[in-house]
Amino acid sequence: MLSSKDLIARNSDVPVKDIRKLIAKVKNLSYEKVAFDADSVFLNTEEQEQFQQLLARYRNDEPISKILNSRGFWKYDFFVNEDVLDPRPETELIIETVLTLFNTSEKLNFLDIGTGSGCILLSLLGEFENSAGTGIDISEKAIAVARKNQQKLNIKNANFENVSWNNFASSKQFDVIVSNPPYIRTSEIASLDKNVRKYDPLLALDGGETGLRPYQEISALATHWLKPNGYIIFEVGYNQAQAVSEILESNGYTSIQIAKDLAEIDRIVYARMNI
Ligand code: GLN
């Protein structure tokens, strides 16, 4: 038997909290149990073997969220795997932006384009309990993850569809369209951090030669999908806010605004469709 303290001592190059998370996964215990009751946590030979396998993945740059199949976003823990972009803290700004625009008691209809794990739509529906929403994604595997999260969080009014934005035929119109589309330039993919490049799906990252194509396509399509005075809300890459604002303007949107993330980077661009 090895104790959690032994494993921490033997892997002193790895942050203690990550070792504890891997042990918690192997032992099917809470992180708190492993951290605060360390003297009672031991791994038998088989568990040590499992731990070594997880640690090898960790040392191979796999994000701990993907090893644990869990990532915190907004108020929830989402199931994540290699089929979806890992939810990022800056994306929570989309939820905050919607909260500044509407009262949570309102009955809204949301569309989330490229929903991935479903984290944006499901978090919105967690706040706006009288509302409903559709999440679409070109990846069938991503839609399976989004549905799994819907069940896990027991959120009723979401509907996930495996369809690309170019093939989406909406029978209804939406009050709010949100999207964190792929926005990395193809030429920049190779220089992304390893944990992103190797473990986030390329489909969720690659925004084409300029990184702006998804914004051009979605802005044009969404003019048909938004209700009069509806909002479109995009997450954008660190240097894209100006270009995306111009794309929105040329598609007839008004009241274009930009919101900064905690790192003071222009991260959200949103606008209205006054028809
Ligand atoms: N935020 C991600 C990154 O910089 C990219 C996500 C995206 O393309 N939407 O790694």
PDB file of C-alpha atoms and ligand atoms in Angstrom:
ATOM      1  CA  MET A   1       0.000   0.000   0.000  1.00  0.00           C
ATOM      2  CA  LEU A   2       1.082   3.544  -0.700  1.00  0.00           C
ATOM      3  CA  SER A   3      -0.354   6.589   1.019  1.00  0.00           C
ATOM      4  CA  SER A   4      -1.316   9.794  -0.753  1.00  0.00           C
ATOM      5  CA  LYS A   5       1.624  11.420   1.064  1.00  0.00           C
ATOM      6  CA  ASP A   6       4.011   8.891  -0.519  1.00  0.00           C
ATOM      7  CA  LEU A   7       2.664   9.692  -3.966  1.00  0.00           C
ATOM      8  CA  ILE A   8       2.998  13.426  -3.356  1.00  0.00           C
ATOM      9  CA  ALA A   9       6.603  12.935  -2.165  1.00  0.00           C
ATOM     10  CA  ARG A  10       7.518  10.728  -5.141  1.00  0.00           C
ATOM     11  CA  ASN A  11       6.133  13.202  -7.682  1.00  0.00           C
ATOM     12  CA  SER A  12       7.390  16.450  -6.249  1.00  0.00           C
ATOM     13  CA  ASP A  13       7.563  18.067  -9.692  1.00  0.00           C
ATOM     14  CA  VAL A  14       3.754  17.899 -10.021  1.00  0.00           C
ATOM     15  CA  PRO A  15       1.545  20.395  -8.133  1.00  0.00           C
ATOM     16  CA  VAL A  16       0.190  18.738  -4.974  1.00  0.00           C
ATOM     17  CA  LYS A  17      -3.396  19.673  -5.819  1.00  0.00           C
ATOM     18  CA  ASP A  18      -3.185  17.838  -9.137  1.00  0.00           C
ATOM     19  CA  ILE A  19      -1.764  14.687  -7.502  1.00  0.00           C
ATOM     20  CA  ARG A  20      -4.656  14.818  -5.047  1.00  0.00           C
ATOM     21  CA  LYS A  21      -7.174  15.202  -7.868  1.00  0.00           C
ATOM     22  CA  LEU A  22      -5.778  12.127  -9.626  1.00  0.00           C
ATOM     23  CA  ILE A  23      -5.895  10.134  -6.383  1.00  0.00           C
ATOM     24  CA  ALA A  24      -9.480  11.264  -5.796  1.00  0.00           C
ATOM     25  CA  LYS A  25     -10.382  10.014  -9.285  1.00  0.00           C
ATOM     26  CA  VAL A  26      -8.733   6.606  -8.717  1.00  0.00           C
ATOM     27  CA  LYS A  27     -10.254   6.176  -5.253  1.00  0.00           C
ATOM     28  CA  ASN A  28     -13.604   7.661  -6.256  1.00  0.00           C
ATOM     29  CA  LEU A  29     -13.362  10.029  -3.301  1.00  0.00           C
ATOM     30  CA  SER A  30     -13.877  13.778  -3.037  1.00  0.00           C
ATOM     31  CA  TYR A  31     -10.882  16.075  -3.379  1.00  0.00           C
ATOM     32  CA  GLU A  32     -11.539  17.278   0.190  1.00  0.00           C
ATOM     33  CA  LYS A  33     -11.308  13.764   1.598  1.00  0.00           C
ATOM     34  CA  VAL A  34      -7.928  13.238  -0.092  1.00  0.00           C
ATOM     35  CA  ALA A  35      -6.641  16.665   0.940  1.00  0.00           C
ATOM     36  CA  PHE A  36      -7.836  16.866   4.541  1.00  0.00           C
ATOM     37  CA  ASP A  37      -7.940  13.238   5.592  1.00  0.00           C
ATOM     38  CA  ALA A  38      -4.707  12.182   3.888  1.00  0.00           C
ATOM     39  CA  ASP A  39      -3.719   9.726   6.635  1.00  0.00           C
ATOM     40  CA  SER A  40      -6.643   7.484   5.811  1.00  0.00           C
ATOM     41  CA  VAL A  41      -6.144   7.324   2.035  1.00  0.00           C
ATOM     42  CA  PHE A  42      -4.098   4.407   0.686  1.00  0.00           C
ATOM     43  CA  LEU A  43      -3.746   2.907  -2.788  1.00  0.00           C
ATOM     44  CA  ASN A  44      -3.388  -0.825  -3.336  1.00  0.00           C
ATOM     45  CA  THR A  45      -1.322  -2.224  -6.206  1.00  0.00           C
ATOM     46  CA  GLU A  46      -4.124  -2.029  -8.723  1.00  0.00           C
ATOM     47  CA  GLU A  47      -4.967   1.540  -7.716  1.00  0.00           C
ATOM     48  CA  GLN A  48      -1.315   2.528  -7.933  1.00  0.00           C
ATOM     49  CA  GLU A  49      -1.294   1.171 -11.472  1.00  0.00           C
ATOM     50  CA  GLN A  50      -4.363   3.266 -12.355  1.00  0.00           C
ATOM     51  CA  PHE A  51      -2.781   6.298 -10.754  1.00  0.00           C
ATOM     52  CA  GLN A  52       0.383   5.835 -12.842  1.00  0.00           C
ATOM     53  CA  GLN A  53      -1.701   5.670 -16.005  1.00  0.00           C
ATOM     54  CA  LEU A  54      -3.475   8.921 -15.194  1.00  0.00           C
ATOM     55  CA  LEU A  55      -0.185  10.545 -14.229  1.00  0.00           C
ATOM     56  CA  ALA A  56       1.342   9.503 -17.570  1.00  0.00           C
ATOM     57  CA  ARG A  57      -1.519  11.276 -19.362  1.00  0.00           C
ATOM     58  CA  TYR A  58      -0.979  14.317 -17.166  1.00  0.00           C
ATOM     59  CA  ARG A  59       2.728  14.368 -17.995  1.00  0.00           C
ATOM     60  CA  ASN A  60       1.800  14.122 -21.665  1.00  0.00           C
ATOM     61  CA  ASP A  61       0.170  17.610 -21.448  1.00  0.00           C
ATOM     62  CA  GLU A  62      -3.401  16.381 -21.191  1.00  0.00           C
ATOM     63  CA  PRO A  63      -5.429  18.963 -19.234  1.00  0.00           C
ATOM     64  CA  ILE A  64      -6.512  17.655 -15.850  1.00  0.00           C
ATOM     65  CA  SER A  65     -10.120  18.498 -16.756  1.00  0.00           C
ATOM     66  CA  LYS A  66      -9.999  15.976 -19.593  1.00  0.00           C
ATOM     67  CA  ILE A  67      -8.382  13.335 -17.406  1.00  0.00           C
ATOM     68  CA  LEU A  68     -11.033  13.833 -14.731  1.00  0.00           C
ATOM     69  CA  ASN A  69     -13.828  14.358 -17.302  1.00  0.00           C
ATOM     70  CA  SER A  70     -14.940  17.412 -15.392  1.00  0.00           C
ATOM     71  CA  ARG A  71     -14.540  21.153 -15.725  1.00  0.00           C
ATOM     72  CA  GLY A  72     -16.140  23.884 -13.663  1.00  0.00           C
ATOM     73  CA  PHE A  73     -17.882  26.616 -15.630  1.00  0.00           C
ATOM     74  CA  TRP A  74     -20.196  29.268 -14.191  1.00  0.00           C
ATOM     75  CA  LYS A  75     -22.067  27.385 -11.417  1.00  0.00           C
ATOM     76  CA  TYR A  76     -21.705  23.813 -12.613  1.00  0.00           C
ATOM     77  CA  ASP A  77     -19.305  20.954 -13.225  1.00  0.00           C
ATOM     78  CA  PHE A  78     -19.538  19.907 -16.853  1.00  0.00           C
ATOM     79  CA  PHE A  79     -18.600  16.523 -18.278  1.00  0.00           C
ATOM     80  CA  VAL A  80     -15.816  17.093 -20.821  1.00  0.00           C
ATOM     81  CA  ASN A  81     -13.746  14.836 -23.055  1.00  0.00           C
ATOM     82  CA  GLU A  82     -11.617  15.058 -26.202  1.00  0.00           C
ATOM     83  CA  ASP A  83     -14.728  15.751 -28.299  1.00  0.00           C
ATOM     84  CA  VAL A  84     -15.362  19.218 -26.871  1.00  0.00           C
ATOM     85  CA  LEU A  85     -13.496  22.445 -26.260  1.00  0.00           C
ATOM     86  CA  ASP A  86     -12.673  22.767 -22.594  1.00  0.00           C
ATOM     87  CA  PRO A  87     -14.913  25.466 -21.104  1.00  0.00           C
ATOM     88  CA  ARG A  88     -12.806  28.575 -20.377  1.00  0.00           C
ATOM     89  CA  PRO A  89     -13.389  31.157 -17.647  1.00  0.00           C
ATOM     90  CA  GLU A  90     -13.462  34.063 -20.115  1.00  0.00           C
ATOM     91  CA  THR A  91     -16.474  32.479 -21.830  1.00  0.00           C
ATOM     92  CA  GLU A  92     -18.474  33.059 -18.631  1.00  0.00           C
ATOM     93  CA  LEU A  93     -18.552  36.686 -19.759  1.00  0.00           C
ATOM     94  CA  ILE A  94     -21.212  35.688 -22.286  1.00  0.00           C
ATOM     95  CA  ILE A  95     -23.476  34.664 -19.392  1.00  0.00           C
ATOM     96  CA  GLU A  96     -22.685  37.877 -17.510  1.00  0.00           C
ATOM     97  CA  THR A  97     -23.475  39.924 -20.609  1.00  0.00           C
ATOM     98  CA  VAL A  98     -26.886  38.278 -21.066  1.00  0.00           C
ATOM     99  CA  LEU A  99     -27.591  38.918 -17.370  1.00  0.00           C
ATOM    100  CA  THR A 100     -26.962  42.648 -17.872  1.00  0.00           C
ATOM    101  CA  LEU A 101     -29.386  42.752 -20.820  1.00  0.00           C
ATOM    102  CA  PHE A 102     -32.383  40.806 -19.485  1.00  0.00           C
ATOM    103  CA  ASN A 103     -34.249  40.087 -16.282  1.00  0.00           C
ATOM    104  CA  THR A 104     -33.929  36.421 -15.283  1.00  0.00           C
ATOM    105  CA  SER A 105     -37.718  36.065 -15.011  1.00  0.00           C
ATOM    106  CA  GLU A 106     -38.146  36.809 -18.727  1.00  0.00           C
ATOM    107  CA  LYS A 107     -39.229  34.122 -21.129  1.00  0.00           C
ATOM    108  CA  LEU A 108     -36.509  34.074 -23.758  1.00  0.00           C
ATOM    109  CA  ASN A 109     -35.524  31.785 -26.562  1.00  0.00           C
ATOM    110  CA  PHE A 110     -31.755  31.223 -26.892  1.00  0.00           C
ATOM    111  CA  LEU A 111     -29.691  29.780 -29.725  1.00  0.00           C
ATOM    112  CA  ASP A 112     -26.120  28.630 -29.021  1.00  0.00           C
ATOM    113  CA  ILE A 113     -24.121  28.096 -32.207  1.00  0.00           C
ATOM    114  CA  GLY A 114     -21.274  25.575 -31.902  1.00  0.00           C
ATOM    115  CA  THR A 115     -22.451  24.573 -28.468  1.00  0.00           C
ATOM    116  CA  GLY A 116     -19.737  21.963 -27.754  1.00  0.00           C
ATOM    117  CA  SER A 117     -20.165  20.759 -24.161  1.00  0.00           C
ATOM    118  CA  GLY A 118     -23.344  22.856 -23.932  1.00  0.00           C
ATOM    119  CA  CYS A 119     -21.777  24.933 -21.163  1.00  0.00           C
ATOM    120  CA  ILE A 120     -23.033  28.323 -22.409  1.00  0.00           C
ATOM    121  CA  LEU A 121     -26.617  27.321 -23.164  1.00  0.00           C
ATOM    122  CA  LEU A 122     -27.065  25.183 -20.052  1.00  0.00           C
ATOM    123  CA  SER A 123     -25.616  27.897 -17.803  1.00  0.00           C
ATOM    124  CA  LEU A 124     -27.974  30.456 -19.362  1.00  0.00           C
ATOM    125  CA  LEU A 125     -30.968  28.184 -18.816  1.00  0.00           C
ATOM    126  CA  GLY A 126     -29.838  27.664 -15.218  1.00  0.00           C
ATOM    127  CA  GLU A 127     -30.243  31.438 -14.730  1.00  0.00           C
ATOM    128  CA  PHE A 128     -33.267  32.053 -16.956  1.00  0.00           C
ATOM    129  CA  GLU A 129     -35.596  29.376 -15.671  1.00  0.00           C
ATOM    130  CA  ASN A 130     -38.601  30.440 -17.751  1.00  0.00           C
ATOM    131  CA  SER A 131     -36.592  30.376 -20.943  1.00  0.00           C
ATOM    132  CA  ALA A 132     -35.781  27.719 -23.532  1.00  0.00           C
ATOM    133  CA  GLY A 133     -32.937  27.188 -25.927  1.00  0.00           C
ATOM    134  CA  THR A 134     -31.431  25.318 -28.826  1.00  0.00           C
ATOM    135  CA  GLY A 135     -27.789  24.309 -29.080  1.00  0.00           C
ATOM    136  CA  ILE A 136     -26.368  23.262 -32.432  1.00  0.00           C
ATOM    137  CA  ASP A 137     -23.025  21.721 -33.333  1.00  0.00           C
ATOM    138  CA  ILE A 138     -21.560  20.175 -36.470  1.00  0.00           C
ATOM    139  CA  SER A 139     -19.941  17.500 -34.287  1.00  0.00           C
ATOM    140  CA  GLU A 140     -22.183  14.576 -33.423  1.00  0.00           C
ATOM    141  CA  LYS A 141     -19.841  13.630 -30.587  1.00  0.00           C
ATOM    142  CA  ALA A 142     -20.042  17.120 -29.118  1.00  0.00           C
ATOM    143  CA  ILE A 143     -23.837  16.964 -29.183  1.00  0.00           C
ATOM    144  CA  ALA A 144     -23.667  13.685 -27.277  1.00  0.00           C
ATOM    145  CA  VAL A 145     -21.585  15.446 -24.599  1.00  0.00           C
ATOM    146  CA  ALA A 146     -23.997  18.401 -24.467  1.00  0.00           C
ATOM    147  CA  ARG A 147     -26.943  16.033 -23.987  1.00  0.00           C
ATOM    148  CA  LYS A 148     -25.068  14.203 -21.257  1.00  0.00           C
ATOM    149  CA  ASN A 149     -24.533  17.527 -19.481  1.00  0.00           C
ATOM    150  CA  GLN A 150     -28.184  18.426 -19.899  1.00  0.00           C
ATOM    151  CA  GLN A 151     -29.152  15.212 -18.135  1.00  0.00           C
ATOM    152  CA  LYS A 152     -26.501  15.608 -15.482  1.00  0.00           C
ATOM    153  CA  LEU A 153     -27.697  19.128 -14.634  1.00  0.00           C
ATOM    154  CA  ASN A 154     -31.349  18.230 -15.105  1.00  0.00           C
ATOM    155  CA  ILE A 155     -32.074  21.234 -17.288  1.00  0.00           C
ATOM    156  CA  LYS A 156     -35.305  20.678 -19.123  1.00  0.00           C
ATOM    157  CA  ASN A 157     -35.727  23.408 -21.707  1.00  0.00           C
ATOM    158  CA  ALA A 158     -32.691  22.745 -23.863  1.00  0.00           C
ATOM    159  CA  ASN A 159     -32.790  21.050 -27.221  1.00  0.00           C
ATOM    160  CA  PHE A 160     -29.523  19.966 -28.869  1.00  0.00           C
ATOM    161  CA  GLU A 161     -29.271  19.361 -32.615  1.00  0.00           C
ATOM    162  CA  ASN A 162     -26.412  17.880 -34.600  1.00  0.00           C
ATOM    163  CA  VAL A 163     -26.339  20.323 -37.517  1.00  0.00           C
ATOM    164  CA  SER A 164     -23.848  22.860 -38.891  1.00  0.00           C
ATOM    165  CA  TRP A 165     -24.795  26.512 -38.798  1.00  0.00           C
ATOM    166  CA  ASN A 166     -24.851  26.507 -42.610  1.00  0.00           C
ATOM    167  CA  ASN A 167     -27.472  23.750 -42.649  1.00  0.00           C
ATOM    168  CA  PHE A 168     -29.531  24.889 -39.690  1.00  0.00           C
ATOM    169  CA  ALA A 169     -33.128  25.540 -40.730  1.00  0.00           C
ATOM    170  CA  SER A 170     -34.827  27.205 -37.849  1.00  0.00           C
ATOM    171  CA  SER A 171     -38.567  26.976 -37.460  1.00  0.00           C
ATOM    172  CA  LYS A 172     -38.529  29.721 -34.814  1.00  0.00           C
ATOM    173  CA  GLN A 173     -36.750  32.964 -34.064  1.00  0.00           C
ATOM    174  CA  PHE A 174     -34.573  33.762 -31.106  1.00  0.00           C
ATOM    175  CA  ASP A 175     -34.255  36.605 -28.617  1.00  0.00           C
ATOM    176  CA  VAL A 176     -30.559  35.930 -28.108  1.00  0.00           C
ATOM    177  CA  ILE A 177     -27.995  34.138 -30.235  1.00  0.00           C
ATOM    178  CA  VAL A 178     -24.703  33.308 -28.534  1.00  0.00           C
ATOM    179  CA  SER A 179     -21.591  31.766 -30.019  1.00  0.00           C
ATOM    180  CA  ASN A 180     -17.995  30.997 -29.140  1.00  0.00           C
ATOM    181  CA  PRO A 181     -17.048  29.810 -32.625  1.00  0.00           C
ATOM    182  CA  PRO A 182     -13.659  28.508 -33.748  1.00  0.00           C
ATOM    183  CA  TYR A 183     -11.600  31.675 -34.153  1.00  0.00           C
ATOM    184  CA  ILE A 184      -7.925  30.722 -34.303  1.00  0.00           C
ATOM    185  CA  ARG A 185      -6.207  31.383 -37.644  1.00  0.00           C
ATOM    186  CA  THR A 186      -5.179  28.138 -39.297  1.00  0.00           C
ATOM    187  CA  SER A 187      -1.557  29.327 -39.368  1.00  0.00           C
ATOM    188  CA  GLU A 188      -1.585  29.907 -35.581  1.00  0.00           C
ATOM    189  CA  ILE A 189      -2.857  26.467 -34.581  1.00  0.00           C
ATOM    190  CA  ALA A 190       0.669  25.013 -34.541  1.00  0.00           C
ATOM    191  CA  SER A 191       1.825  27.564 -31.963  1.00  0.00           C
ATOM    192  CA  LEU A 192      -1.020  27.024 -29.473  1.00  0.00           C
ATOM    193  CA  ASP A 193      -0.209  25.550 -26.050  1.00  0.00           C
ATOM    194  CA  LYS A 194       0.199  21.782 -26.240  1.00  0.00           C
ATOM    195  CA  ASN A 195      -2.711  21.125 -23.912  1.00  0.00           C
ATOM    196  CA  VAL A 196      -4.967  23.050 -26.326  1.00  0.00           C
ATOM    197  CA  ARG A 197      -3.465  21.851 -29.615  1.00  0.00           C
ATOM    198  CA  LYS A 198      -3.387  18.205 -28.640  1.00  0.00           C
ATOM    199  CA  TYR A 199      -6.559  17.888 -26.591  1.00  0.00           C
ATOM    200  CA  ASP A 200      -9.124  20.412 -27.801  1.00  0.00           C
ATOM    201  CA  PRO A 201     -10.840  19.368 -31.050  1.00  0.00           C
ATOM    202  CA  LEU A 202      -9.436  21.150 -34.103  1.00  0.00           C
ATOM    203  CA  LEU A 203     -13.001  21.722 -35.286  1.00  0.00           C
ATOM    204  CA  ALA A 204     -13.595  23.938 -32.268  1.00  0.00           C
ATOM    205  CA  LEU A 205     -10.418  25.986 -32.811  1.00  0.00           C
ATOM    206  CA  ASP A 206      -9.750  26.454 -36.519  1.00  0.00           C
ATOM    207  CA  GLY A 207     -11.416  29.620 -37.807  1.00  0.00           C
ATOM    208  CA  GLY A 208      -9.871  29.428 -41.287  1.00  0.00           C
ATOM    209  CA  GLU A 209      -7.214  31.608 -42.868  1.00  0.00           C
ATOM    210  CA  THR A 210      -8.257  34.842 -41.147  1.00  0.00           C
ATOM    211  CA  GLY A 211      -9.980  33.319 -38.104  1.00  0.00           C
ATOM    212  CA  LEU A 212     -12.990  35.463 -39.008  1.00  0.00           C
ATOM    213  CA  ARG A 213     -14.921  33.261 -41.404  1.00  0.00           C
ATOM    214  CA  PRO A 214     -17.220  31.848 -38.679  1.00  0.00           C
ATOM    215  CA  TYR A 215     -18.180  35.406 -37.645  1.00  0.00           C
ATOM    216  CA  GLN A 216     -18.922  36.351 -41.253  1.00  0.00           C
ATOM    217  CA  GLU A 217     -21.097  33.302 -41.845  1.00  0.00           C
ATOM    218  CA  ILE A 218     -22.926  33.404 -38.514  1.00  0.00           C
ATOM    219  CA  SER A 219     -23.552  37.176 -38.617  1.00  0.00           C
ATOM    220  CA  ALA A 220     -25.185  36.862 -42.046  1.00  0.00           C
ATOM    221  CA  LEU A 221     -27.277  33.800 -41.144  1.00  0.00           C
ATOM    222  CA  ALA A 222     -28.369  35.145 -37.775  1.00  0.00           C
ATOM    223  CA  THR A 223     -30.096  38.129 -39.391  1.00  0.00           C
ATOM    224  CA  HIS A 224     -32.835  35.612 -40.344  1.00  0.00           C
ATOM    225  CA  TRP A 225     -32.889  33.842 -37.000  1.00  0.00           C
ATOM    226  CA  LEU A 226     -33.124  36.811 -34.642  1.00  0.00           C
ATOM    227  CA  LYS A 227     -36.363  38.356 -33.490  1.00  0.00           C
ATOM    228  CA  PRO A 228     -36.674  42.121 -34.047  1.00  0.00           C
ATOM    229  CA  ASN A 229     -34.423  43.783 -31.453  1.00  0.00           C
ATOM    230  CA  GLY A 230     -32.790  40.457 -30.639  1.00  0.00           C
ATOM    231  CA  TYR A 231     -29.150  40.279 -29.576  1.00  0.00           C
ATOM    232  CA  ILE A 232     -26.192  38.454 -31.022  1.00  0.00           C
ATOM    233  CA  ILE A 233     -23.329  37.844 -28.586  1.00  0.00           C
ATOM    234  CA  PHE A 234     -19.938  36.546 -29.709  1.00  0.00           C
ATOM    235  CA  GLU A 235     -16.788  35.542 -27.902  1.00  0.00           C
ATOM    236  CA  VAL A 236     -13.820  36.739 -29.962  1.00  0.00           C
ATOM    237  CA  GLY A 237     -10.061  36.149 -30.068  1.00  0.00           C
ATOM    238  CA  TYR A 238      -7.725  38.651 -28.387  1.00  0.00           C
ATOM    239  CA  ASN A 239      -7.230  40.795 -31.500  1.00  0.00           C
ATOM    240  CA  GLN A 240     -10.573  40.356 -33.270  1.00  0.00           C
ATOM    241  CA  ALA A 241     -13.055  42.704 -31.575  1.00  0.00           C
ATOM    242  CA  GLN A 242     -12.663  45.509 -34.111  1.00  0.00           C
ATOM    243  CA  ALA A 243     -12.930  43.231 -37.136  1.00  0.00           C
ATOM    244  CA  VAL A 244     -15.965  41.426 -35.707  1.00  0.00           C
ATOM    245  CA  SER A 245     -17.642  44.768 -34.925  1.00  0.00           C
ATOM    246  CA  GLU A 246     -17.174  45.743 -38.562  1.00  0.00           C
ATOM    247  CA  ILE A 247     -18.608  42.429 -39.762  1.00  0.00           C
ATOM    248  CA  LEU A 248     -21.683  43.015 -37.582  1.00  0.00           C
ATOM    249  CA  GLU A 249     -22.066  46.567 -38.830  1.00  0.00           C
ATOM    250  CA  SER A 250     -21.879  45.528 -42.471  1.00  0.00           C
ATOM    251  CA  ASN A 251     -24.619  42.960 -41.825  1.00  0.00           C
ATOM    252  CA  GLY A 252     -26.946  45.666 -40.509  1.00  0.00           C
ATOM    253  CA  TYR A 253     -26.596  45.194 -36.744  1.00  0.00           C
ATOM    254  CA  THR A 254     -26.671  48.237 -34.475  1.00  0.00           C
ATOM    255  CA  SER A 255     -25.659  49.235 -30.906  1.00  0.00           C
ATOM    256  CA  ILE A 256     -22.435  47.273 -31.276  1.00  0.00           C
ATOM    257  CA  GLN A 257     -20.621  46.938 -27.953  1.00  0.00           C
ATOM    258  CA  ILE A 258     -17.453  45.331 -26.662  1.00  0.00           C
ATOM    259  CA  ALA A 259     -16.835  43.836 -23.209  1.00  0.00           C
ATOM    260  CA  LYS A 260     -13.416  43.112 -21.705  1.00  0.00           C
ATOM    261  CA  ASP A 261     -12.451  39.962 -19.833  1.00  0.00           C
ATOM    262  CA  LEU A 262     -10.618  39.895 -16.494  1.00  0.00           C
ATOM    263  CA  ALA A 263      -7.302  40.208 -18.330  1.00  0.00           C
ATOM    264  CA  GLU A 264      -8.608  43.478 -19.880  1.00  0.00           C
ATOM    265  CA  ILE A 265      -8.746  41.852 -23.311  1.00  0.00           C
ATOM    266  CA  ASP A 266     -11.659  42.698 -25.622  1.00  0.00           C
ATOM    267  CA  ARG A 267     -13.446  39.365 -25.397  1.00  0.00           C
ATOM    268  CA  ILE A 268     -17.140  39.820 -26.157  1.00  0.00           C
ATOM    269  CA  VAL A 269     -18.747  41.672 -29.036  1.00  0.00           C
ATOM    270  CA  TYR A 270     -22.503  42.053 -29.016  1.00  0.00           C
ATOM    271  CA  ALA A 271     -25.100  43.900 -31.042  1.00  0.00           C
ATOM    272  CA  ARG A 272     -28.793  44.173 -31.851  1.00  0.00           C
ATOM    273  CA  MET A 273     -30.826  43.525 -34.920  1.00  0.00           C
ATOM    274  CA  ASN A 274     -33.322  46.369 -35.314  1.00  0.00           C
ATOM    275  CA  ILE A 275     -35.592  45.137 -38.034  1.00  0.00           C
TER     276      ILE A 275
HETATM  277  N1  GLN B   1     -10.123  30.288 -26.373  1.00  0.00           N
HETATM  278  C1  GLN B   1      -9.545  29.215 -27.129  1.00  0.00           C
HETATM  279  C2  GLN B   1      -8.048  29.358 -27.135  1.00  0.00           C
HETATM  280  O1  GLN B   1      -7.538  30.448 -27.258  1.00  0.00           O
HETATM  281  C3  GLN B   1     -10.057  29.205 -28.553  1.00  0.00           C
HETATM  282  C4  GLN B   1     -11.492  28.931 -28.569  1.00  0.00           C
HETATM  283  C5  GLN B   1     -12.093  29.222 -29.885  1.00  0.00           C
HETATM  284  O2  GLN B   1     -11.501  29.161 -30.965  1.00  0.00           O
HETATM  285  N2  GLN B   1     -13.334  29.540 -29.798  1.00  0.00           N
HETATM  286  O3  GLN B   1      -7.368  28.390 -26.981  1.00  0.00           O
END
